[in-house]
PDB file of C-alpha atoms and ligand atoms in Angstrom:
ATOM      1  CA  UNK A   1     -22.158  11.047   2.147  1.00 43.00           C
ATOM      2  CA  UNK A   2     -20.970   7.448   2.176  1.00 59.00           C
ATOM      3  CA  UNK A   3     -20.877   5.738  -1.181  1.00 70.00           C
ATOM      4  CA  UNK A   4     -22.036   2.080  -0.929  1.00 83.00           C
ATOM      5  CA  UNK A   5     -21.265   1.076  -4.512  1.00 94.00           C
ATOM      6  CA  UNK A   6     -18.388  -1.233  -5.445  1.00 98.00           C
ATOM      7  CA  UNK A   7     -15.229   0.797  -5.979  1.00 98.00           C
ATOM      8  CA  UNK A   8     -13.890   0.245  -9.471  1.00 98.00           C
ATOM      9  CA  UNK A   9     -10.872   1.658 -11.248  1.00 98.00           C
ATOM     10  CA  UNK A  10     -12.944   4.169 -13.290  1.00 98.00           C
ATOM     11  CA  UNK A  11     -14.615   5.214 -10.003  1.00 97.00           C
ATOM     12  CA  UNK A  12     -11.214   5.857  -8.419  1.00 97.00           C
ATOM     13  CA  UNK A  13     -10.154   8.072 -11.336  1.00 97.00           C
ATOM     14  CA  UNK A  14     -13.541   9.832 -11.189  1.00 98.00           C
ATOM     15  CA  UNK A  15     -12.948  10.596  -7.495  1.00 98.00           C
ATOM     16  CA  UNK A  16      -9.972  12.735  -8.516  1.00 98.00           C
ATOM     17  CA  UNK A  17     -12.088  14.641 -11.040  1.00 97.00           C
ATOM     18  CA  UNK A  18     -14.745  15.217  -8.358  1.00 98.00           C
ATOM     19  CA  UNK A  19     -12.096  16.412  -5.887  1.00 98.00           C
ATOM     20  CA  UNK A  20     -12.917  13.583  -3.444  1.00 98.00           C
ATOM     21  CA  UNK A  21      -9.929  12.477  -1.373  1.00 98.00           C
ATOM     22  CA  UNK A  22      -9.100   8.764  -1.468  1.00 98.00           C
ATOM     23  CA  UNK A  23      -8.287   6.980   1.833  1.00 98.00           C
ATOM     24  CA  UNK A  24      -6.264   3.857   1.042  1.00 98.00           C
ATOM     25  CA  UNK A  25      -4.940   1.433   3.688  1.00 98.00           C
ATOM     26  CA  UNK A  26      -2.932  -1.748   3.600  1.00 98.00           C
ATOM     27  CA  UNK A  27      -4.374  -5.022   4.883  1.00 99.00           C
ATOM     28  CA  UNK A  28      -2.939  -8.517   4.955  1.00 99.00           C
ATOM     29  CA  UNK A  29      -5.566 -10.646   6.731  1.00 98.00           C
ATOM     30  CA  UNK A  30      -9.204 -11.661   6.232  1.00 98.00           C
ATOM     31  CA  UNK A  31     -10.222 -10.293   9.645  1.00 98.00           C
ATOM     32  CA  UNK A  32      -8.725  -6.812   9.279  1.00 98.00           C
ATOM     33  CA  UNK A  33      -9.666  -6.433   5.592  1.00 98.00           C
ATOM     34  CA  UNK A  34     -13.326  -7.111   6.453  1.00 98.00           C
ATOM     35  CA  UNK A  35     -13.274  -4.374   9.102  1.00 98.00           C
ATOM     36  CA  UNK A  36     -11.637  -1.846   6.740  1.00 98.00           C
ATOM     37  CA  UNK A  37     -14.208  -2.661   4.055  1.00 98.00           C
ATOM     38  CA  UNK A  38     -17.073  -2.153   6.522  1.00 98.00           C
ATOM     39  CA  UNK A  39     -15.456   1.136   7.587  1.00 98.00           C
ATOM     40  CA  UNK A  40     -15.803   2.352   3.994  1.00 98.00           C
ATOM     41  CA  UNK A  41     -12.110   2.344   3.029  1.00 98.00           C
ATOM     42  CA  UNK A  42     -12.376   2.493  -0.784  1.00 98.00           C
ATOM     43  CA  UNK A  43      -8.987   1.005  -1.743  1.00 98.00           C
ATOM     44  CA  UNK A  44      -7.156  -1.770   0.096  1.00 99.00           C
ATOM     45  CA  UNK A  45      -3.544  -2.497  -0.791  1.00 99.00           C
ATOM     46  CA  UNK A  46      -2.067  -5.872   0.048  1.00 99.00           C
ATOM     47  CA  UNK A  47       1.375  -4.332   0.421  1.00 98.00           C
ATOM     48  CA  UNK A  48       4.653  -6.209   0.378  1.00 98.00           C
ATOM     49  CA  UNK A  49       5.202  -4.253   3.620  1.00 98.00           C
ATOM     50  CA  UNK A  50       3.623  -7.417   5.081  1.00 98.00           C
ATOM     51  CA  UNK A  51       7.151  -8.847   4.980  1.00 98.00           C
ATOM     52  CA  UNK A  52       8.413  -6.188   7.391  1.00 97.00           C
ATOM     53  CA  UNK A  53       5.393  -5.651   9.666  1.00 98.00           C
ATOM     54  CA  UNK A  54       4.077  -9.229   9.879  1.00 98.00           C
ATOM     55  CA  UNK A  55       6.907 -11.583   8.855  1.00 98.00           C
ATOM     56  CA  UNK A  56       9.795  -9.783  10.572  1.00 97.00           C
ATOM     57  CA  UNK A  57      12.017  -9.332   7.491  1.00 98.00           C
ATOM     58  CA  UNK A  58      14.338  -6.298   7.622  1.00 96.00           C
ATOM     59  CA  UNK A  59      13.360  -5.213   4.091  1.00 98.00           C
ATOM     60  CA  UNK A  60      10.630  -6.145   1.602  1.00 98.00           C
ATOM     61  CA  UNK A  61      13.146  -7.932  -0.645  1.00 98.00           C
ATOM     62  CA  UNK A  62      12.641 -11.513   0.657  1.00 98.00           C
ATOM     63  CA  UNK A  63       8.838 -11.432   0.172  1.00 98.00           C
ATOM     64  CA  UNK A  64       7.771 -14.146  -2.285  1.00 98.00           C
ATOM     65  CA  UNK A  65       4.962 -14.518  -4.818  1.00 98.00           C
ATOM     66  CA  UNK A  66       3.486 -17.355  -2.747  1.00 98.00           C
ATOM     67  CA  UNK A  67       3.368 -15.159   0.377  1.00 98.00           C
ATOM     68  CA  UNK A  68       1.735 -12.294  -1.545  1.00 99.00           C
ATOM     69  CA  UNK A  69      -0.793 -14.624  -3.211  1.00 99.00           C
ATOM     70  CA  UNK A  70      -1.737 -16.042   0.196  1.00 98.00           C
ATOM     71  CA  UNK A  71      -2.292 -12.607   1.781  1.00 99.00           C
ATOM     72  CA  UNK A  72      -4.103 -11.259  -1.291  1.00 99.00           C
ATOM     73  CA  UNK A  73      -6.493 -14.224  -1.204  1.00 99.00           C
ATOM     74  CA  UNK A  74      -7.221 -13.610   2.509  1.00 99.00           C
ATOM     75  CA  UNK A  75      -8.014  -9.940   1.833  1.00 99.00           C
ATOM     76  CA  UNK A  76     -10.003 -10.485  -1.375  1.00 98.00           C
ATOM     77  CA  UNK A  77     -12.276 -13.059   0.323  1.00 98.00           C
ATOM     78  CA  UNK A  78     -13.186 -10.505   3.016  1.00 98.00           C
ATOM     79  CA  UNK A  79     -13.891  -7.517   0.817  1.00 98.00           C
ATOM     80  CA  UNK A  80     -17.255  -6.641  -0.746  1.00 98.00           C
ATOM     81  CA  UNK A  81     -16.866  -3.016  -1.784  1.00 98.00           C
ATOM     82  CA  UNK A  82     -13.232  -1.856  -1.761  1.00 98.00           C
ATOM     83  CA  UNK A  83     -10.896  -2.074  -4.728  1.00 98.00           C
ATOM     84  CA  UNK A  84      -8.240  -4.708  -3.904  1.00 99.00           C
ATOM     85  CA  UNK A  85      -4.736  -3.970  -5.177  1.00 99.00           C
ATOM     86  CA  UNK A  86      -1.936  -6.543  -4.821  1.00 99.00           C
ATOM     87  CA  UNK A  87       1.689  -5.477  -4.516  1.00 98.00           C
ATOM     88  CA  UNK A  88       4.071  -7.294  -6.849  1.00 98.00           C
ATOM     89  CA  UNK A  89       7.042  -8.522  -4.805  1.00 98.00           C
ATOM     90  CA  UNK A  90      10.701  -7.932  -5.649  1.00 98.00           C
ATOM     91  CA  UNK A  91      11.815  -9.895  -8.728  1.00 98.00           C
ATOM     92  CA  UNK A  92       8.300 -10.915  -9.748  1.00 98.00           C
ATOM     93  CA  UNK A  93       8.226  -8.473 -12.698  1.00 98.00           C
ATOM     94  CA  UNK A  94      11.684  -6.986 -13.288  1.00 97.00           C
ATOM     95  CA  UNK A  95      12.832  -9.612 -15.819  1.00 97.00           C
ATOM     96  CA  UNK A  96      10.565  -8.335 -18.580  1.00 98.00           C
ATOM     97  CA  UNK A  97       7.004  -8.017 -19.899  1.00 98.00           C
ATOM     98  CA  UNK A  98       6.295 -11.775 -20.105  1.00 98.00           C
ATOM     99  CA  UNK A  99       7.519 -12.266 -16.543  1.00 97.00           C
ATOM    100  CA  UNK A 100       5.407  -9.313 -15.308  1.00 98.00           C
ATOM    101  CA  UNK A 101       2.275 -10.554 -17.116  1.00 98.00           C
ATOM    102  CA  UNK A 102       2.755 -14.085 -15.746  1.00 98.00           C
ATOM    103  CA  UNK A 103       3.096 -12.885 -12.144  1.00 98.00           C
ATOM    104  CA  UNK A 104       0.424 -10.178 -12.275  1.00 98.00           C
ATOM    105  CA  UNK A 105      -2.022 -12.566 -13.925  1.00 98.00           C
ATOM    106  CA  UNK A 106      -1.748 -14.906 -10.939  1.00 98.00           C
ATOM    107  CA  UNK A 107      -2.887 -12.128  -8.578  1.00 98.00           C
ATOM    108  CA  UNK A 108      -6.073 -11.598 -10.604  1.00 98.00           C
ATOM    109  CA  UNK A 109      -6.712 -15.235 -11.529  1.00 98.00           C
ATOM    110  CA  UNK A 110      -5.726 -17.109  -8.358  1.00 98.00           C
ATOM    111  CA  UNK A 111      -6.034 -14.549  -5.542  1.00 98.00           C
ATOM    112  CA  UNK A 112      -8.936 -12.279  -6.509  1.00 98.00           C
ATOM    113  CA  UNK A 113      -7.052  -8.974  -6.796  1.00 99.00           C
ATOM    114  CA  UNK A 114      -8.481  -6.364  -9.160  1.00 98.00           C
ATOM    115  CA  UNK A 115      -5.214  -4.550  -9.874  1.00 99.00           C
ATOM    116  CA  UNK A 116      -1.509  -4.804  -9.128  1.00 99.00           C
ATOM    117  CA  UNK A 117       1.037  -2.278  -7.900  1.00 99.00           C
ATOM    118  CA  UNK A 118       4.668  -2.216  -8.926  1.00 98.00           C
ATOM    119  CA  UNK A 119       7.578   0.041  -8.064  1.00 98.00           C
ATOM    120  CA  UNK A 120       9.512   2.274 -10.444  1.00 98.00           C
ATOM    121  CA  UNK A 121       9.149   5.077 -12.962  1.00 98.00           C
ATOM    122  CA  UNK A 122      10.549   5.321 -16.490  1.00 98.00           C
ATOM    123  CA  UNK A 123      12.470   2.065 -16.004  1.00 98.00           C
ATOM    124  CA  UNK A 124       9.278   0.010 -15.654  1.00 98.00           C
ATOM    125  CA  UNK A 125       7.095   1.932 -18.143  1.00 98.00           C
ATOM    126  CA  UNK A 126       7.309  -0.866 -20.724  1.00 98.00           C
ATOM    127  CA  UNK A 127       6.108  -3.346 -18.087  1.00 98.00           C
ATOM    128  CA  UNK A 128       3.160  -1.113 -17.146  1.00 98.00           C
ATOM    129  CA  UNK A 129       2.288  -0.797 -20.842  1.00 98.00           C
ATOM    130  CA  UNK A 130       2.481  -4.562 -21.374  1.00 98.00           C
ATOM    131  CA  UNK A 131       0.243  -5.256 -18.354  1.00 98.00           C
ATOM    132  CA  UNK A 132      -2.382  -2.639 -19.182  1.00 98.00           C
ATOM    133  CA  UNK A 133      -2.467  -3.793 -22.820  1.00 98.00           C
ATOM    134  CA  UNK A 134      -3.540  -7.272 -21.683  1.00 98.00           C
ATOM    135  CA  UNK A 135      -6.139  -5.838 -19.293  1.00 98.00           C
ATOM    136  CA  UNK A 136      -4.280  -5.926 -15.991  1.00 98.00           C
ATOM    137  CA  UNK A 137      -4.717  -2.573 -14.234  1.00 98.00           C
ATOM    138  CA  UNK A 138      -1.562  -1.118 -12.691  1.00 99.00           C
ATOM    139  CA  UNK A 139      -0.980   1.263  -9.823  1.00 99.00           C
ATOM    140  CA  UNK A 140       2.516   2.738 -10.133  1.00 99.00           C
ATOM    141  CA  UNK A 141       4.789   3.667  -7.202  1.00 98.00           C
ATOM    142  CA  UNK A 142       7.545   6.312  -7.397  1.00 98.00           C
ATOM    143  CA  UNK A 143       9.720   8.327  -5.004  1.00 98.00           C
ATOM    144  CA  UNK A 144      10.958   6.136  -2.178  1.00 98.00           C
ATOM    145  CA  UNK A 145      10.638   2.670  -3.662  1.00 98.00           C
ATOM    146  CA  UNK A 146      11.462   0.217  -0.826  1.00 98.00           C
ATOM    147  CA  UNK A 147      12.483  -2.602  -3.204  1.00 98.00           C
ATOM    148  CA  UNK A 148      15.413  -0.336  -4.255  1.00 97.00           C
ATOM    149  CA  UNK A 149      16.520   0.280  -0.666  1.00 97.00           C
ATOM    150  CA  UNK A 150      20.138  -0.670  -1.395  1.00 97.00           C
ATOM    151  CA  UNK A 151      20.377   1.629  -4.435  1.00 95.00           C
ATOM    152  CA  UNK A 152      18.882   4.512  -2.420  1.00 96.00           C
ATOM    153  CA  UNK A 153      21.183   3.830   0.554  1.00 95.00           C
ATOM    154  CA  UNK A 154      18.286   3.598   3.013  1.00 95.00           C
ATOM    155  CA  UNK A 155      14.688   4.698   3.473  1.00 96.00           C
ATOM    156  CA  UNK A 156      15.063   8.429   2.874  1.00 95.00           C
ATOM    157  CA  UNK A 157      13.267  11.408   1.355  1.00 97.00           C
ATOM    158  CA  UNK A 158      13.532  11.428  -2.454  1.00 97.00           C
ATOM    159  CA  UNK A 159      13.323  14.356  -4.893  1.00 97.00           C
ATOM    160  CA  UNK A 160      15.184  16.901  -2.755  1.00 97.00           C
ATOM    161  CA  UNK A 161      17.377  18.440  -5.480  1.00 98.00           C
ATOM    162  CA  UNK A 162      15.917  20.184  -8.569  1.00 98.00           C
ATOM    163  CA  UNK A 163      17.388  17.394 -10.756  1.00 98.00           C
ATOM    164  CA  UNK A 164      15.811  14.645  -8.651  1.00 98.00           C
ATOM    165  CA  UNK A 165      12.505  16.521  -8.609  1.00 98.00           C
ATOM    166  CA  UNK A 166      12.564  16.854 -12.404  1.00 98.00           C
ATOM    167  CA  UNK A 167      13.321  13.137 -12.761  1.00 98.00           C
ATOM    168  CA  UNK A 168      10.378  12.272 -10.497  1.00 98.00           C
ATOM    169  CA  UNK A 169       8.043  14.536 -12.477  1.00 98.00           C
ATOM    170  CA  UNK A 170       9.176  12.707 -15.657  1.00 98.00           C
ATOM    171  CA  UNK A 171       8.613   9.353 -13.934  1.00 98.00           C
ATOM    172  CA  UNK A 172       5.075  10.393 -12.975  1.00 98.00           C
ATOM    173  CA  UNK A 173       4.201  11.576 -16.483  1.00 98.00           C
ATOM    174  CA  UNK A 174       5.738   8.444 -18.010  1.00 98.00           C
ATOM    175  CA  UNK A 175       3.826   5.953 -15.832  1.00 98.00           C
ATOM    176  CA  UNK A 176       0.581   7.810 -16.588  1.00 98.00           C
ATOM    177  CA  UNK A 177       1.381   7.703 -20.315  1.00 98.00           C
ATOM    178  CA  UNK A 178       2.170   3.964 -20.015  1.00 98.00           C
ATOM    179  CA  UNK A 179      -1.368   3.337 -18.715  1.00 98.00           C
ATOM    180  CA  UNK A 180      -1.173   3.327 -14.902  1.00 98.00           C
ATOM    181  CA  UNK A 181      -4.554   4.200 -13.343  1.00 98.00           C
ATOM    182  CA  UNK A 182      -3.005   5.708 -10.224  1.00 98.00           C
ATOM    183  CA  UNK A 183       0.409   6.372  -8.700  1.00 99.00           C
ATOM    184  CA  UNK A 184       1.755   6.153  -5.149  1.00 99.00           C
ATOM    185  CA  UNK A 185       4.118   9.005  -4.244  1.00 98.00           C
ATOM    186  CA  UNK A 186       6.248   7.880  -1.316  1.00 98.00           C
ATOM    187  CA  UNK A 187       8.410  10.211   0.804  1.00 98.00           C
ATOM    188  CA  UNK A 188       8.845  13.184  -1.477  1.00 98.00           C
ATOM    189  CA  UNK A 189       8.622  16.916  -0.630  1.00 98.00           C
ATOM    190  CA  UNK A 190       5.020  18.111  -0.406  1.00 98.00           C
ATOM    191  CA  UNK A 191       5.483  20.880  -2.984  1.00 98.00           C
ATOM    192  CA  UNK A 192       6.752  18.343  -5.523  1.00 98.00           C
ATOM    193  CA  UNK A 193       3.794  16.068  -4.708  1.00 98.00           C
ATOM    194  CA  UNK A 194       1.459  19.037  -5.256  1.00 98.00           C
ATOM    195  CA  UNK A 195       3.003  19.803  -8.684  1.00 98.00           C
ATOM    196  CA  UNK A 196       2.815  16.148  -9.772  1.00 98.00           C
ATOM    197  CA  UNK A 197      -0.801  15.904  -8.547  1.00 98.00           C
ATOM    198  CA  UNK A 198      -1.728  19.020 -10.546  1.00 98.00           C
ATOM    199  CA  UNK A 199      -0.053  17.723 -13.740  1.00 98.00           C
ATOM    200  CA  UNK A 200      -1.541  14.195 -13.717  1.00 98.00           C
ATOM    201  CA  UNK A 201      -5.059  13.144 -14.678  1.00 98.00           C
ATOM    202  CA  UNK A 202      -4.757   9.921 -12.656  1.00 98.00           C
ATOM    203  CA  UNK A 203      -4.995  10.058  -8.838  1.00 98.00           C
ATOM    204  CA  UNK A 204      -1.830  10.375  -6.759  1.00 98.00           C
ATOM    205  CA  UNK A 205      -1.793   8.529  -3.441  1.00 98.00           C
ATOM    206  CA  UNK A 206       0.723   9.933  -0.967  1.00 98.00           C
ATOM    207  CA  UNK A 207       2.623   8.396   1.903  1.00 98.00           C
ATOM    208  CA  UNK A 208       4.971  10.842   3.601  1.00 98.00           C
ATOM    209  CA  UNK A 209       4.318  13.199   0.678  1.00 98.00           C
ATOM    210  CA  UNK A 210       2.163  15.863   2.345  1.00 98.00           C
ATOM    211  CA  UNK A 211      -1.472  16.902   2.073  1.00 98.00           C
ATOM    212  CA  UNK A 212      -1.799  17.832  -1.618  1.00 98.00           C
ATOM    213  CA  UNK A 213      -2.065  14.315  -3.088  1.00 98.00           C
ATOM    214  CA  UNK A 214      -5.457  13.054  -4.278  1.00 98.00           C
ATOM    215  CA  UNK A 215      -5.366  10.367  -1.609  1.00 98.00           C
ATOM    216  CA  UNK A 216      -3.303   8.995   1.246  1.00 98.00           C
ATOM    217  CA  UNK A 217      -2.125   5.515   2.169  1.00 98.00           C
ATOM    218  CA  UNK A 218      -0.855   4.191   5.488  1.00 98.00           C
ATOM    219  CA  UNK A 219       0.389   0.799   6.577  1.00 98.00           C
ATOM    220  CA  UNK A 220      -2.412  -0.527   8.806  1.00 98.00           C
ATOM    221  CA  UNK A 221       0.013  -1.686  11.544  1.00 98.00           C
ATOM    222  CA  UNK A 222       1.338   1.899  11.830  1.00 98.00           C
ATOM    223  CA  UNK A 223      -2.156   3.437  12.047  1.00 98.00           C
ATOM    224  CA  UNK A 224      -3.154   0.897  14.718  1.00 98.00           C
ATOM    225  CA  UNK A 225      -0.042   1.525  16.812  1.00 98.00           C
ATOM    226  CA  UNK A 226       1.324  -2.003  16.385  1.00 97.00           C
ATOM    227  CA  UNK A 227       4.659  -0.777  14.999  1.00 94.00           C
ATOM    228  CA  UNK A 228       7.204   0.193  17.664  1.00 89.00           C
ATOM    229  CA  UNK A 229       9.016   2.901  15.680  1.00 89.00           C
ATOM    230  CA  UNK A 230       6.797   4.069  12.814  1.00 92.00           C
ATOM    231  CA  UNK A 231       8.006   6.734  10.359  1.00 93.00           C
ATOM    232  CA  UNK A 232       7.524  10.332  11.539  1.00 93.00           C
ATOM    233  CA  UNK A 233       4.682  11.125   9.115  1.00 95.00           C
ATOM    234  CA  UNK A 234       2.447   8.375  10.549  1.00 97.00           C
ATOM    235  CA  UNK A 235      -0.638   9.289  12.553  1.00 97.00           C
ATOM    236  CA  UNK A 236      -1.427   6.627  15.168  1.00 97.00           C
ATOM    237  CA  UNK A 237      -5.184   6.390  15.636  1.00 98.00           C
ATOM    238  CA  UNK A 238      -4.993   3.842  18.453  1.00 98.00           C
ATOM    239  CA  UNK A 239      -2.250   2.188  20.496  1.00 97.00           C
ATOM    240  CA  UNK A 240      -2.946  -1.523  19.952  1.00 98.00           C
ATOM    241  CA  UNK A 241       0.572  -2.474  21.023  1.00 97.00           C
ATOM    242  CA  UNK A 242      -0.177  -1.404  24.603  1.00 97.00           C
ATOM    243  CA  UNK A 243      -3.795  -2.618  24.462  1.00 98.00           C
ATOM    244  CA  UNK A 244      -2.814  -6.153  23.352  1.00 98.00           C
ATOM    245  CA  UNK A 245       0.061  -6.306  25.841  1.00 98.00           C
ATOM    246  CA  UNK A 246      -2.242  -5.220  28.680  1.00 98.00           C
ATOM    247  CA  UNK A 247      -4.923  -7.787  27.697  1.00 98.00           C
ATOM    248  CA  UNK A 248      -2.368 -10.617  27.394  1.00 98.00           C
ATOM    249  CA  UNK A 249      -0.810  -9.734  30.760  1.00 98.00           C
ATOM    250  CA  UNK A 250      -4.233  -9.610  32.423  1.00 98.00           C
ATOM    251  CA  UNK A 251      -5.151 -13.000  30.911  1.00 98.00           C
ATOM    252  CA  UNK A 252      -1.845 -14.518  32.059  1.00 98.00           C
ATOM    253  CA  UNK A 253      -2.288 -13.326  35.635  1.00 98.00           C
ATOM    254  CA  UNK A 254      -5.973 -14.405  35.643  1.00 98.00           C
ATOM    255  CA  UNK A 255      -4.931 -17.947  34.631  1.00 98.00           C
ATOM    256  CA  UNK A 256      -1.970 -18.049  36.995  1.00 98.00           C
ATOM    257  CA  UNK A 257      -4.062 -16.807  39.918  1.00 98.00           C
ATOM    258  CA  UNK A 258      -7.170 -18.955  39.190  1.00 98.00           C
ATOM    259  CA  UNK A 259      -9.552 -16.124  38.153  1.00 98.00           C
ATOM    260  CA  UNK A 260     -10.115 -17.560  34.653  1.00 98.00           C
ATOM    261  CA  UNK A 261     -12.110 -19.649  34.016  1.00 97.00           C
ATOM    262  CA  UNK A 262     -14.479 -18.730  36.818  1.00 95.00           C
ATOM    263  CA  UNK A 263     -15.677 -21.594  39.081  1.00 90.00           C
TER     264      UNK A 263
HETATM  265  O1  KIV B   1       3.956  -2.222   0.689  1.00 68.52           O
HETATM  266  C1  KIV B   1       3.278  -1.242   1.025  1.00 68.52           C
HETATM  267  O2  KIV B   1       2.587  -1.247   2.062  1.00 68.52           O
HETATM  268  C2  KIV B   1       3.318  -0.064   0.176  1.00 68.52           C
HETATM  269  C3  KIV B   1       2.648   1.179   0.660  1.00 68.52           C
HETATM  270  C4  KIV B   1       3.393   1.751   1.793  1.00 68.52           C
HETATM  271  C5  KIV B   1       2.432   2.157  -0.418  1.00 68.52           C
HETATM  272  O3  KIV B   1       3.881  -0.111  -0.874  1.00 68.52           O
END
């Protein structure tokens, strides 16, 4: 049964209790966000992945507050039902609680987001606490945290050793304790994701973390087949890369050969 009511943060937490899986997707534009909302996607993340899949940066590190505010505004204006979560870009929160509150507040006040997401576990717990205490809902993000790509030495599976797995479990429990309403688990072994999901009361949203999370998230460009070399865990639902290329080629030849516009 499709739920038509506005998705709120309490509703998202309730979905875990009811055992309903949560299908989250990223969106960056007004046009695509409107389609995802109509398709019944309950949570839309304006991910800083926009820097890699739409702006051509090699990592998410160069993405700015102004870029994220722009994309969040585009998405928020299109959405009627989904919960809109804005990703906090690199160095928009790390300096401390006042810095995090200032940046996160802009996403809610200026761009229309309903929550923010930030990367890190124990190390950012005090920031999550500060944000939730002033009424800014936070989605946490642990495991592979792309803003720490240089520390991790690349985009690779996290939590492989028992020590790493224990540290990630502690991170998950700590962000929940700090007040996060949900947590993204990126690229961790599926058994570890299952254990974390069982221990937490808040929903876990997996990406490359197997089937046992409370929800899943994909980057929309990967799902649509716009990304040339998506990560191995991605399921492509359509190949828009080839479809757009074919349409553009057909248009070009139609113009060149006088078939468009018709006489
Ligand atoms: O930026 C992003 O799109 C993300 C998701 C992959 C979770 O953080």
